[in-house]
Coordinates of C-alpha atoms in Angstrom, one line a residue:
X212 CA -22.5 -59.2 7.1
X213 CA -20.3 -60.3 9.2
X214 CA -16.2 -59.0 8.1
X215 CA -13.5 -62.4 8.7
X216 CA -10.7 -60.3 10.3
X217 CA -6.9 -61.0 9.0
X218 CA -6.0 -62.8 13.0
X219 CA -7.8 -64.3 15.9
X220 CA -9.0 -62.5 18.8
X221 CA -6.3 -64.4 20.5
X222 CA -3.6 -63.2 18.2
X223 CA -4.0 -59.5 18.8
X224 CA -3.6 -60.1 22.5
X225 CA -0.8 -61.8 22.1
X226 CA 1.3 -59.8 20.4
X227 CA 0.4 -56.1 19.1
X228 CA 3.1 -54.8 16.8
X229 CA 2.0 -50.6 15.9
X230 CA 3.6 -48.1 14.0
X231 CA 2.7 -44.7 16.3
X232 CA 5.2 -42.5 14.4
X233 CA 3.9 -39.3 15.5
X234 CA 3.5 -35.6 13.9
X235 CA 5.3 -32.6 14.7
X236 CA 8.2 -30.7 14.5
X237 CA 10.1 -33.0 17.1
X238 CA 12.0 -36.4 16.3
X239 CA 9.8 -39.6 17.1
X240 CA 11.1 -41.3 19.9
X241 CA 11.1 -45.5 20.5
X242 CA 8.6 -47.2 22.7
X243 CA 8.9 -50.3 23.8
X244 CA 6.5 -52.2 26.1
X245 CA 9.4 -55.4 27.7
X246 CA 7.9 -58.0 30.5
X247 CA 10.0 -55.3 32.5
X248 CA 7.4 -52.5 31.2
X249 CA 9.9 -50.2 30.5
X250 CA 9.6 -47.2 27.8
X251 CA 12.8 -45.8 26.4
X252 CA 13.0 -42.7 24.1
X253 CA 15.6 -42.7 21.3
X254 CA 15.5 -38.8 19.8
X255 CA 16.7 -39.8 17.0
X256 CA 14.6 -42.6 15.9
X257 CA 11.4 -41.6 13.5
X258 CA 8.8 -44.1 15.1
X259 CA 7.5 -44.9 18.1
X260 CA 6.7 -48.7 18.7
X261 CA 4.3 -50.8 20.7
X262 CA 6.4 -54.2 20.6
X263 CA 5.2 -57.1 22.8
X264 CA 2.4 -56.3 24.8
X265 CA 1.8 -59.3 27.5
X266 CA -1.5 -60.1 29.0
X267 CA -0.5 -59.0 32.2
X268 CA 1.5 -55.5 32.8
X269 CA 3.6 -54.9 35.9
X270 CA 3.1 -51.9 37.4
X271 CA 5.5 -49.3 38.2
X272 CA 7.5 -48.8 41.8
X273 CA 8.0 -45.5 41.4
X274 CA 6.1 -42.3 39.5
X275 CA 7.9 -38.3 38.7
X276 CA 6.4 -36.1 36.1
X277 CA 8.5 -37.9 33.0
X278 CA 7.1 -41.8 34.2
X279 CA 3.8 -40.6 35.2
X280 CA 3.2 -39.0 31.3
X281 CA 5.2 -42.0 29.6
X282 CA 3.3 -44.9 31.7
X283 CA -0.1 -42.9 30.9
X284 CA 1.1 -43.1 27.2
X285 CA 1.7 -46.0 27.4
X286 CA -2.1 -46.5 29.1
X287 CA -3.0 -44.2 26.3
X288 CA -2.4 -46.8 23.1
X289 CA -3.4 -49.8 25.1
X290 CA -6.9 -47.5 24.8
X291 CA -6.4 -47.0 20.5
X292 CA -5.8 -50.3 20.8
X293 CA -9.2 -51.8 21.9
X294 CA -7.6 -52.5 25.4
X295 CA -10.0 -51.5 28.1
X296 CA -9.5 -53.1 30.8
X297 CA -5.4 -53.2 30.5
X298 CA -5.5 -49.4 30.2
X299 CA -8.0 -49.0 32.2
X300 CA -5.6 -51.0 35.0
X301 CA -2.3 -50.2 34.4
X302 CA -3.8 -46.4 35.2
X303 CA -5.8 -46.7 38.0
X304 CA -3.1 -47.5 41.3
X305 CA -1.2 -44.7 40.4
X306 CA -4.5 -42.3 39.9
X307 CA -4.7 -40.6 43.5
X308 CA -0.3 -39.7 43.8
X309 CA 0.2 -38.7 39.9
X310 CA -1.4 -35.8 38.6
X311 CA -1.7 -37.4 35.4
X312 CA -2.9 -41.1 36.4
X313 CA -5.7 -39.1 38.4
X314 CA -6.5 -36.6 34.8
X315 CA -6.4 -40.3 32.8
X316 CA -8.1 -42.5 34.9
X317 CA -11.1 -39.8 35.0
X318 CA -10.6 -40.1 31.4
X319 CA -11.8 -43.5 30.8
X320 CA -14.2 -44.4 33.5
X321 CA -15.9 -40.9 32.1
X322 CA -16.4 -42.6 28.5
X323 CA -17.1 -45.5 29.8
X324 CA -20.0 -43.7 31.6
X325 CA -21.1 -42.1 29.2
X326 CA -21.1 -44.7 26.6
X327 CA -23.3 -47.1 29.0
X328 CA -25.3 -44.9 30.3
X329 CA -25.6 -46.8 33.4
X330 CA -26.2 -45.0 36.1
X331 CA -23.5 -46.4 37.9
X332 CA -21.3 -45.7 35.9
X333 CA -21.9 -42.2 35.9
X334 CA -21.6 -42.4 39.4
X335 CA -18.6 -43.9 39.4
X336 CA -18.0 -41.6 36.8
X337 CA -18.5 -38.5 39.1
X338 CA -16.9 -39.7 42.1
X339 CA -13.7 -40.2 39.8
X340 CA -13.9 -36.8 38.3
X341 CA -14.4 -35.0 41.4
X342 CA -11.0 -37.0 42.9
X343 CA -9.2 -36.2 40.4
X344 CA -9.8 -32.6 41.1
X345 CA -8.9 -32.9 44.5
X346 CA -5.6 -34.9 43.5
X347 CA -4.6 -32.1 41.0
X348 CA -5.7 -29.5 43.1
X349 CA -3.1 -31.0 45.9
X350 CA -0.1 -30.3 42.7
X351 CA -1.0 -27.1 42.6
X352 CA 1.4 -23.9 43.3
X353 CA -0.3 -22.6 47.3
X354 CA -1.2 -20.3 48.5
X355 CA -3.8 -19.4 45.5
X356 CA -4.8 -16.0 46.4
X357 CA -3.4 -15.1 43.1
X358 CA -3.1 -16.4 39.1
X359 CA 0.0 -17.7 38.1
X360 CA 0.6 -15.4 35.4
X361 CA 0.6 -12.3 38.2
X362 CA 2.9 -14.3 40.1
X363 CA 5.6 -14.5 37.2
X364 CA 5.1 -11.6 36.6
X365 CA 6.1 -10.5 40.0
X366 CA 8.7 -12.5 41.0
X367 CA 9.8 -14.3 37.7
X368 CA 9.4 -17.2 36.3
X369 CA 11.1 -19.3 38.9
X370 CA 8.2 -18.9 41.1
X371 CA 6.7 -22.0 39.8
X372 CA 7.9 -25.5 39.3
X373 CA 7.1 -27.9 36.4
X374 CA 5.0 -29.7 38.9
X375 CA 2.6 -27.3 40.0
X376 CA 2.3 -25.9 36.2
X377 CA 0.8 -29.4 34.6
X378 CA -1.2 -29.4 37.9
X379 CA -2.9 -26.3 36.8
X380 CA -3.3 -27.7 33.1
X381 CA -4.5 -31.3 34.7
X382 CA -7.1 -29.5 36.7
X383 CA -8.6 -27.6 34.1
X384 CA -9.1 -30.4 31.9
X385 CA -10.7 -32.3 35.0
X386 CA -13.0 -29.6 35.1
X387 CA -14.0 -29.9 32.0
X388 CA -14.5 -34.0 32.3
X389 CA -16.4 -33.0 35.5
X390 CA -18.9 -30.2 33.8
X391 CA -19.5 -33.0 31.2
X392 CA -20.5 -35.6 33.5
X393 CA -22.4 -34.1 36.1
X394 CA -23.8 -32.4 32.6
X395 CA -25.3 -35.7 32.1
X396 CA -26.5 -36.6 35.9
X397 CA -27.5 -33.1 37.8
X398 CA -31.2 -32.8 37.0
X399 CA -30.8 -29.1 38.8
X400 CA -30.9 -25.5 37.3
X401 CA -28.4 -24.6 39.8
X402 CA -25.9 -27.8 38.9
X403 CA -26.3 -26.2 35.2
X404 CA -25.5 -23.1 36.1
X405 CA -22.6 -24.9 38.7
X406 CA -21.1 -26.8 35.1
X407 CA -20.7 -23.5 33.0
X408 CA -18.9 -21.4 36.2
X409 CA -16.5 -24.4 36.2
X410 CA -15.9 -24.3 32.5
X411 CA -15.0 -20.4 32.7
X412 CA -13.0 -21.6 35.4
X413 CA -11.3 -23.9 33.1
X414 CA -10.7 -21.2 30.6
X415 CA -9.4 -19.6 32.9
X416 CA -6.5 -20.8 34.1
X417 CA -6.2 -22.2 30.6
X418 CA -5.3 -18.1 29.2
X419 CA -3.3 -17.8 32.0
X420 CA -1.3 -21.3 31.8
X421 CA -0.4 -20.2 28.0
X422 CA 1.2 -16.4 29.7
X423 CA 3.0 -18.3 31.6
X424 CA 4.3 -20.8 29.1
X425 CA 5.2 -17.7 26.8
X426 CA 7.7 -17.2 29.4
X427 CA 9.4 -19.5 29.6
X428 CA 12.0 -21.6 28.0
X429 CA 11.7 -24.1 26.1
X430 CA 14.3 -25.9 27.6
X431 CA 13.3 -25.8 31.6
X432 CA 10.3 -26.6 31.2
X433 CA 10.3 -30.9 31.3
X434 CA 7.7 -32.3 29.7
X435 CA 7.2 -28.9 27.8
X436 CA 5.1 -30.8 24.2
X437 CA 2.8 -32.1 26.6
X438 CA 2.3 -28.7 28.5
X439 CA 2.0 -26.4 25.5
X440 CA -0.5 -29.6 23.8
X441 CA -2.5 -29.7 26.9
X442 CA -3.0 -26.0 26.3
X443 CA -3.8 -26.3 22.5
X444 CA -6.9 -28.5 23.5
X445 CA -8.1 -26.8 26.3
X446 CA -8.0 -23.0 24.4
X447 CA -9.1 -24.8 21.2
X448 CA -11.9 -27.1 22.7
X449 CA -13.3 -23.9 24.5
X450 CA -13.1 -21.5 20.8
X451 CA -15.0 -23.8 19.0
X452 CA -17.4 -24.9 21.8
X453 CA -18.5 -20.6 22.6
X454 CA -18.4 -20.0 19.2
X455 CA -22.2 -23.1 18.3
X456 CA -23.5 -20.5 21.6
X457 CA -26.1 -17.8 20.0
X458 CA -25.5 -14.6 22.7
X459 CA -28.8 -15.0 24.2
X460 CA -28.0 -18.5 25.2
X461 CA -24.4 -17.2 26.4
X462 CA -26.1 -15.3 29.0
X463 CA -28.3 -18.0 30.2
X464 CA -25.5 -20.0 31.0
X465 CA -23.6 -17.2 33.0
X466 CA -20.5 -17.2 30.6
X467 CA -21.1 -13.6 30.5
X468 CA -17.7 -12.3 28.5
X469 CA -16.7 -15.1 26.9
X470 CA -16.4 -15.3 23.3
X471 CA -15.4 -17.8 20.8
X472 CA -14.1 -17.9 16.8
X473 CA -14.4 -21.2 15.7
X474 CA -11.1 -20.8 13.1
X475 CA -9.1 -19.9 16.0
X476 CA -10.9 -22.7 18.2
X477 CA -10.7 -25.5 15.2
X478 CA -6.6 -24.3 14.2
X479 CA -5.7 -24.8 18.1
X480 CA -7.2 -27.6 18.2
X481 CA -5.4 -29.3 14.7
X482 CA -2.3 -28.1 15.9
X483 CA -2.3 -29.6 19.5
X484 CA -3.8 -32.4 16.9
X485 CA -0.6 -33.1 14.9
X486 CA 1.9 -32.6 18.1
X487 CA 3.4 -35.5 20.5
X488 CA 2.0 -35.1 23.5
X489 CA -0.9 -36.8 26.3
X490 CA -3.7 -34.7 24.8
X491 CA -3.0 -35.3 21.3
X492 CA -5.4 -37.8 21.5
X493 CA -8.9 -35.8 22.7
X494 CA -8.2 -33.1 20.5
X495 CA -8.1 -35.6 17.0
X496 CA -11.4 -36.7 19.1
X497 CA -12.9 -33.6 19.1
X498 CA -12.3 -32.9 15.4
X499 CA -13.7 -35.8 14.9
X500 CA -16.4 -35.1 16.2
X501 CA -17.1 -31.7 15.2
X502 CA -17.1 -32.1 11.8
X503 CA -18.9 -35.6 11.3
X504 CA -21.3 -35.1 13.5
X505 CA -21.7 -30.7 14.8
X506 CA -21.1 -29.0 11.0
X507 CA -23.4 -31.6 9.5
X508 CA -26.6 -30.7 12.1
X509 CA -25.8 -26.8 12.6
X510 CA -23.1 -25.8 9.8
X511 CA -24.2 -24.3 6.6
X512 CA -23.4 -26.2 3.8
X513 CA -20.0 -25.3 3.1
X514 CA -17.7 -28.1 2.1
X515 CA -15.5 -28.9 5.4
X516 CA -11.1 -28.5 4.9
X517 CA -9.7 -32.4 4.2
X518 CA -7.3 -31.4 6.5
X519 CA -9.1 -33.2 9.5
X520 CA -9.6 -35.9 7.0
X521 CA -6.5 -36.5 6.4
X522 CA -4.9 -36.1 9.9
X523 CA -7.5 -38.8 10.7
X524 CA -6.0 -41.1 7.8
X525 CA -2.6 -40.5 9.2
X526 CA -4.1 -41.3 12.8
X527 CA -5.9 -44.9 11.2
X528 CA -2.6 -45.9 10.0
X529 CA -0.7 -45.4 12.7
X530 CA -3.8 -47.4 14.9
X531 CA -5.7 -49.6 12.4
X532 CA -7.5 -51.5 15.2
X533 CA -8.2 -48.5 17.2
X534 CA -12.8 -49.5 17.5
X535 CA -13.3 -45.3 17.4
X536 CA -11.0 -44.3 14.5
X537 CA -12.5 -47.4 12.8
X538 CA -16.0 -45.9 13.6
X539 CA -14.9 -42.2 12.5
X540 CA -13.6 -44.3 9.0
X541 CA -17.1 -45.4 7.9
X542 CA -18.7 -42.1 9.4
X543 CA -16.9 -40.2 7.0
X544 CA -17.7 -43.4 3.8
X545 CA -21.7 -42.2 5.1
X546 CA -20.8 -38.1 4.1
X547 CA -19.8 -39.1 0.9
X548 CA -23.0 -40.8 0.3
X549 CA -21.2 -44.2 0.3
X550 CA -23.8 -46.3 2.1
X551 CA -22.7 -50.1 1.6
X552 CA -19.1 -49.2 1.9
X553 CA -20.1 -47.5 5.6
X554 CA -21.9 -50.5 6.5
X555 CA -18.8 -53.2 5.8
X556 CA -16.7 -51.0 7.7
X557 CA -19.3 -50.3 10.8
X558 CA -19.2 -54.5 11.0
X559 CA -16.0 -54.2 11.0
X560 CA -15.8 -52.0 14.0
X561 CA -18.4 -54.3 15.6
X562 CA -16.5 -57.8 15.2
X563 CA -13.3 -55.7 16.0
X564 CA -13.8 -55.7 20.1
X565 CA -16.9 -57.1 22.2
X566 CA -15.6 -55.4 25.8
X567 CA -17.2 -52.1 25.3
X568 CA -20.5 -53.6 23.5
X569 CA -21.6 -49.9 23.9
X570 CA -19.8 -49.0 20.6
X571 CA -21.6 -51.8 19.2
X572 CA -24.8 -49.4 19.7
X573 CA -23.2 -46.7 18.2
X574 CA -22.3 -49.0 15.2
X575 CA -25.7 -50.2 14.8
X576 CA -27.3 -46.9 15.1
X577 CA -25.5 -45.8 11.9
X578 CA -26.5 -49.4 10.5
X579 CA -30.1 -48.7 10.8
X580 CA -29.6 -45.1 8.9
X581 CA -27.6 -45.9 5.8
X582 CA -30.4 -48.7 5.9
X583 CA -32.9 -46.2 5.6
X584 CA -31.6 -44.0 3.1
X585 CA -31.3 -47.0 0.8
X586 CA -34.8 -47.7 2.0
X587 CA -33.8 -51.1 3.5
X588 CA -37.4 -51.0 5.5
X589 CA -36.4 -55.0 6.8
X590 CA -32.8 -54.3 8.0
X591 CA -33.6 -50.8 9.4
X592 CA -35.6 -52.3 11.7
X593 CA -33.8 -55.3 12.7
X594 CA -31.3 -53.3 14.1
X595 CA -33.9 -50.3 15.4
X596 CA -35.3 -53.4 17.3
X597 CA -31.8 -54.2 18.9
X598 CA -31.1 -51.0 19.3
X599 CA -34.7 -50.5 22.0
X600 CA -33.7 -54.6 23.9
X601 CA -30.0 -53.7 24.1
X602 CA -29.3 -49.8 24.4
X603 CA -29.7 -47.2 27.0
X604 CA -29.4 -44.1 25.4
X605 CA -32.6 -43.2 24.1
X606 CA -35.5 -46.2 24.5
X607 CA -37.8 -43.4 23.7
X608 CA -35.9 -43.3 20.0
X609 CA -35.8 -46.5 19.5
X610 CA -38.9 -47.3 19.6
X611 CA -40.8 -44.3 17.7
X612 CA -38.1 -45.6 14.7
X613 CA -39.7 -49.3 15.1
X614 CA -43.2 -47.9 15.0
X615 CA -41.6 -45.7 11.7
X616 CA -40.4 -48.5 10.3
X617 CA -42.5 -51.2 10.2
X618 CA -45.1 -48.6 9.0
X619 CA -43.8 -49.7 5.7
X620 CA -43.4 -53.2 6.3
X621 CA -46.4 -55.7 5.0
X622 CA -48.7 -55.9 7.7
X623 CA -47.9 -59.6 8.0
X624 CA -44.3 -58.5 8.9
X625 CA -45.8 -57.0 12.2
X626 CA -47.5 -60.1 12.8
X627 CA -44.2 -62.2 12.5
X628 CA -42.8 -59.8 15.0
X629 CA -45.5 -60.0 17.6
X630 CA -45.5 -56.1 17.3
X631 CA -48.5 -53.2 16.6
X632 CA -47.9 -49.8 14.7
X633 CA -50.4 -47.9 17.4
X634 CA -48.8 -49.9 20.7
X635 CA -45.2 -49.0 19.8
X636 CA -46.2 -45.5 19.0
X637 CA -48.6 -45.4 21.5
X638 CA -45.6 -45.8 24.2
X639 CA -43.1 -43.4 23.5
X640 CA -43.7 -41.4 25.7
X641 CA -43.3 -43.5 28.8
X642 CA -39.7 -44.1 27.5
X643 CA -38.7 -41.0 27.5
X644 CA -35.9 -39.0 30.2
X645 CA -35.2 -36.6 31.3
X646 CA -31.8 -34.3 31.5
X647 CA -31.9 -30.8 34.5
X648 CA -35.4 -31.6 35.0
X649 CA -36.5 -31.0 32.1
X650 CA -37.2 -33.3 28.8
X651 CA -34.9 -33.7 25.8
X652 CA -36.0 -31.7 22.9
X653 CA -35.6 -34.2 20.0
X654 CA -37.5 -36.9 22.2
X655 CA -40.3 -34.9 23.3
X656 CA -41.0 -34.4 20.0
X657 CA -41.0 -38.1 18.8
X658 CA -43.3 -38.5 22.1
X659 CA -45.9 -35.9 21.0
X660 CA -45.6 -37.2 17.4
X661 CA -46.1 -40.9 18.9
X662 CA -49.4 -39.4 19.9
X663 CA -50.4 -38.5 17.1
X664 CA -50.0 -41.2 14.7
X665 CA -51.3 -43.9 17.5
X666 CA -54.7 -42.5 17.9
X667 CA -55.0 -41.7 13.9
X668 CA -55.4 -42.8 10.7
X669 CA -55.5 -41.8 7.1
X670 CA -52.1 -40.6 6.7
X671 CA -49.3 -40.8 5.0
X672 CA -46.8 -43.8 5.5
X673 CA -43.6 -42.8 5.2
X674 CA -44.1 -39.1 6.4
X675 CA -43.1 -39.9 10.4
X676 CA -40.1 -41.6 8.1
X677 CA -39.6 -38.4 6.7
X678 CA -40.3 -36.0 9.3
X679 CA -37.7 -38.2 11.3
X680 CA -34.7 -37.8 8.5
X681 CA -34.8 -34.3 8.1
X682 CA -35.0 -33.7 12.2
X683 CA -31.6 -36.0 12.2
X684 CA -29.9 -34.2 9.3
X685 CA -30.0 -36.9 6.7
X686 CA -31.4 -35.2 4.3
X687 CA -27.6 -33.6 4.1
X688 CA -25.9 -36.8 4.5
X689 CA -27.2 -37.5 1.2
X690 CA -27.1 -34.5 0.1
X691 CA -23.6 -36.6 -1.8
X692 CA -25.9 -39.0 -3.7
X693 CA -28.6 -36.9 -5.6
X694 CA -29.5 -40.2 -6.7
X695 CA -31.0 -41.0 -3.6
X696 CA -32.5 -37.6 -2.6
X697 CA -34.7 -38.1 -6.3
X698 CA -35.6 -41.3 -5.6
X699 CA -36.7 -39.5 -1.8
X700 CA -38.7 -36.8 -3.8
X701 CA -40.0 -39.4 -5.8
X702 CA -41.3 -40.9 -2.5
X703 CA -42.6 -37.4 -1.6
X704 CA -43.9 -36.7 -4.8
X705 CA -46.5 -40.0 -4.0
X706 CA -47.3 -38.7 -0.4
X707 CA -48.6 -35.6 -1.1
X708 CA -50.7 -37.2 -4.6
X709 CA -52.0 -39.4 -1.9
X710 CA -53.3 -36.5 0.8
X711 CA -54.5 -34.5 -2.0
X712 CA -56.8 -37.7 -2.7
X713 CA -57.6 -38.1 1.1
X714 CA -57.7 -35.2 3.4
X715 CA -57.6 -35.0 6.2
X716 CA -59.3 -31.8 8.0
X717 CA -57.8 -32.0 11.1
X718 CA -54.0 -32.1 9.9
X719 CA -54.0 -31.8 6.1
X720 CA -52.5 -28.8 5.9
X721 CA -49.8 -29.0 8.7
X722 CA -48.8 -32.6 6.6
X723 CA -48.8 -30.8 3.2
X724 CA -47.1 -28.4 4.1
X725 CA -44.1 -30.6 6.4
X726 CA -44.0 -32.3 2.4
X727 CA -43.6 -29.1 0.9
X728 CA -40.8 -28.0 2.9
X729 CA -39.2 -31.2 2.2
X730 CA -39.2 -31.3 -1.5
X731 CA -38.0 -27.9 -0.7
X732 CA -35.5 -29.3 0.3
X733 CA -34.1 -32.0 -1.5
X734 CA -34.6 -29.7 -5.1
X735 CA -32.3 -27.4 -2.8
X736 CA -29.9 -30.7 -3.1
X737 CA -30.5 -31.1 -6.6
X738 CA -29.5 -27.5 -7.5
X739 CA -32.9 -26.6 -8.4
X740 CA -32.7 -23.4 -6.4
X741 CA -35.9 -21.6 -8.2
X742 CA -38.1 -24.7 -8.1
X743 CA -37.0 -25.2 -3.9
X744 CA -37.5 -21.9 -3.1
X745 CA -41.8 -22.0 -5.2
X746 CA -42.2 -24.9 -2.4
X747 CA -40.5 -23.1 1.0
X748 CA -42.6 -20.2 0.0
X749 CA -46.0 -22.4 0.0
X750 CA -45.1 -23.1 3.2
X751 CA -44.7 -19.7 4.7
X752 CA -48.2 -19.0 3.0
X753 CA -50.1 -21.5 4.8
X754 CA -48.3 -20.5 8.5
X755 CA -52.1 -18.8 10.0
X756 CA -53.6 -22.1 8.6
X757 CA -50.9 -24.6 10.8
X758 CA -52.9 -26.2 13.5
X759 CA -49.8 -28.4 14.9
X760 CA -46.9 -28.1 13.7
X761 CA -45.7 -24.7 13.6
X762 CA -42.1 -25.8 13.5
X763 CA -42.2 -25.9 10.2
X764 CA -42.1 -21.9 9.4
X765 CA -39.7 -21.0 11.4
X766 CA -37.5 -23.6 9.8
X767 CA -39.2 -22.7 6.6
X768 CA -37.2 -19.7 6.9
X769 CA -33.8 -21.3 7.5
X770 CA -33.8 -23.4 4.0
X771 CA -34.9 -20.4 2.5
X772 CA -31.7 -18.4 4.1
X773 CA -28.6 -20.9 3.4
X774 CA -30.9 -21.4 -0.5
X775 CA -30.1 -17.7 -0.4
X776 CA -26.7 -17.9 1.1
X777 CA -25.7 -20.1 -1.4
X778 CA -27.3 -18.6 -4.3
X779 CA -24.9 -15.1 -3.2
X780 CA -28.4 -13.8 -2.1
X781 CA -26.4 -13.0 1.2
X782 CA -29.2 -9.6 2.4
X783 CA -31.9 -11.6 1.5
X784 CA -30.5 -14.9 3.5
X785 CA -30.0 -12.7 6.1
X786 CA -33.5 -11.4 6.3
X787 CA -35.0 -15.2 6.0
X788 CA -32.3 -16.1 9.3
X789 CA -33.2 -13.1 10.8
X790 CA -37.2 -13.4 10.5
X791 CA -36.6 -16.8 13.2
X792 CA -36.3 -14.4 16.2
X793 CA -40.0 -13.7 15.8
X794 CA -41.2 -17.3 16.5
X795 CA -40.7 -19.0 19.2
X796 CA -42.3 -22.2 22.0
X797 CA -41.8 -24.2 18.6
X798 CA -40.5 -28.0 18.4
X799 CA -36.8 -28.1 18.3
X800 CA -36.1 -24.7 19.2
X801 CA -33.3 -24.2 21.0
X802 CA -31.6 -26.6 17.6
X803 CA -32.8 -24.0 15.6
X804 CA -31.3 -20.9 17.0
X805 CA -27.9 -22.1 17.2
X806 CA -28.1 -23.4 13.4
X807 CA -29.7 -19.5 12.6
X808 CA -26.8 -18.1 14.9
X809 CA -24.3 -20.1 13.0
X810 CA -25.4 -19.5 9.5
X811 CA -25.9 -15.3 10.1
X812 CA -22.8 -15.0 11.9
X813 CA -21.1 -17.1 8.2
X814 CA -22.9 -14.8 6.2
X815 CA -21.6 -11.7 8.5
X816 CA -17.5 -13.1 7.4
X817 CA -18.6 -13.3 3.7
X818 CA -20.0 -10.2 3.5

């Protein structure tokens, strides 16, 4: 479904006129990028303008704190206008001599590594992040025998200069970046613990800098807003992240003594995203990822505040061609149930840029889901096949996606694409990857299911897909489109009828229990709480008869707990959610622990 854009690629390269009005308490400044590569500030102007961006941007011949912030802001604008190579070329020359260039270059390399999942890019990301830490460390206060706040309390605010304070904040952010990329690459438990310790160190630095900043007059520090915004981002992200993690897992991560406040974290991120500073876009992206993915997968079913979407629309207006913002615009449409509109936005996202093709893969994934929700099996298979051929993220997931969709298509279609359903299912296991020396839980889950469906017959053809949708929180995504929920409920009912007409001695109870769980879930989304509770209880009644899918019982307790919560029965909700603690060693266990922790925390807050 290609969209013809208003400008050709060459026109977009040759001229970029963007209104960059930055919100916040300060007046904006006007930024002009000319052939001489000058950035002129005018505090009385209401808009930032990024004009006449040429093919080659000359590298600055000298650099100080203020000019480095200006040039890194220019690099950020290039990135937000999909000019990724130009952003890297502008930032790289000073990345070994400037803390903000080192930080920005590390950020760009890590983003590329996460998108490509290419081993060479991951190695490069780790190398660059380590180098950035060294550069920032060279600018920090010496000797490092006491914290900055202790030093300032003892010797006064003049004991620390601007560059040293900025270096602290950049160093803390580099620690987070290094931990994120190391988490992908390091396959040892020791490496995992080292990452958690680095994050803890980063948090302590942010808290230290926050205290120092309260003692410093705003006009004393150059670029005070960049310090303030960076600290809010760091503390906000840390609080948000830890608020999602159950205390038991926190102890395993060696982050003992820390606790996260979700409301505080979100508030700090909103403040940071609403102010003009070098890290504001990280705050925006963090909020977007949280509300579009984390909240959908782990949060309870309360409608999030529209403040984030309103903030997002402001930035989309400023950067209308930014492929990342376009992607999240499509995701917002999906969460509202506007799947056809979301597909149009995702197709536009694909045709906006070709430099980082891995972003296309993110779009393919979401388009596949739009087609699944709308029950367009052939189109969904097409995008699953594209992902299987082109993306390195999870070959196992893509292979399983192809298999479960092919199961719903006519047999002659499988022949036309030279695919065999059983072979696809059985090949899933060989494509699994390991992180921290362990299997990815969702890949382990689909590999086990692939073995089952590839070696048996007599199962309901839509059953693997229904279970896959549940594993990816698909019913929650569809919950705004009640007619779709009703349509899927009809499919579930047909499956139950078929399984009861042709009982399977080995898997029968497991299969019927799965469909009862999903039927209860659909009824809950349709507001039929009593009927939903009935089907949840039917799963629990068959607990001792289950042979394989033992995850169904704790997950049913979770859904029943959420049902009671939505009904205002907090005591019953808490009881159901507490029952989850009695189960262990089942599929997708960690995910449910996160969900139950968040739900119980919310119930406690409201009681």
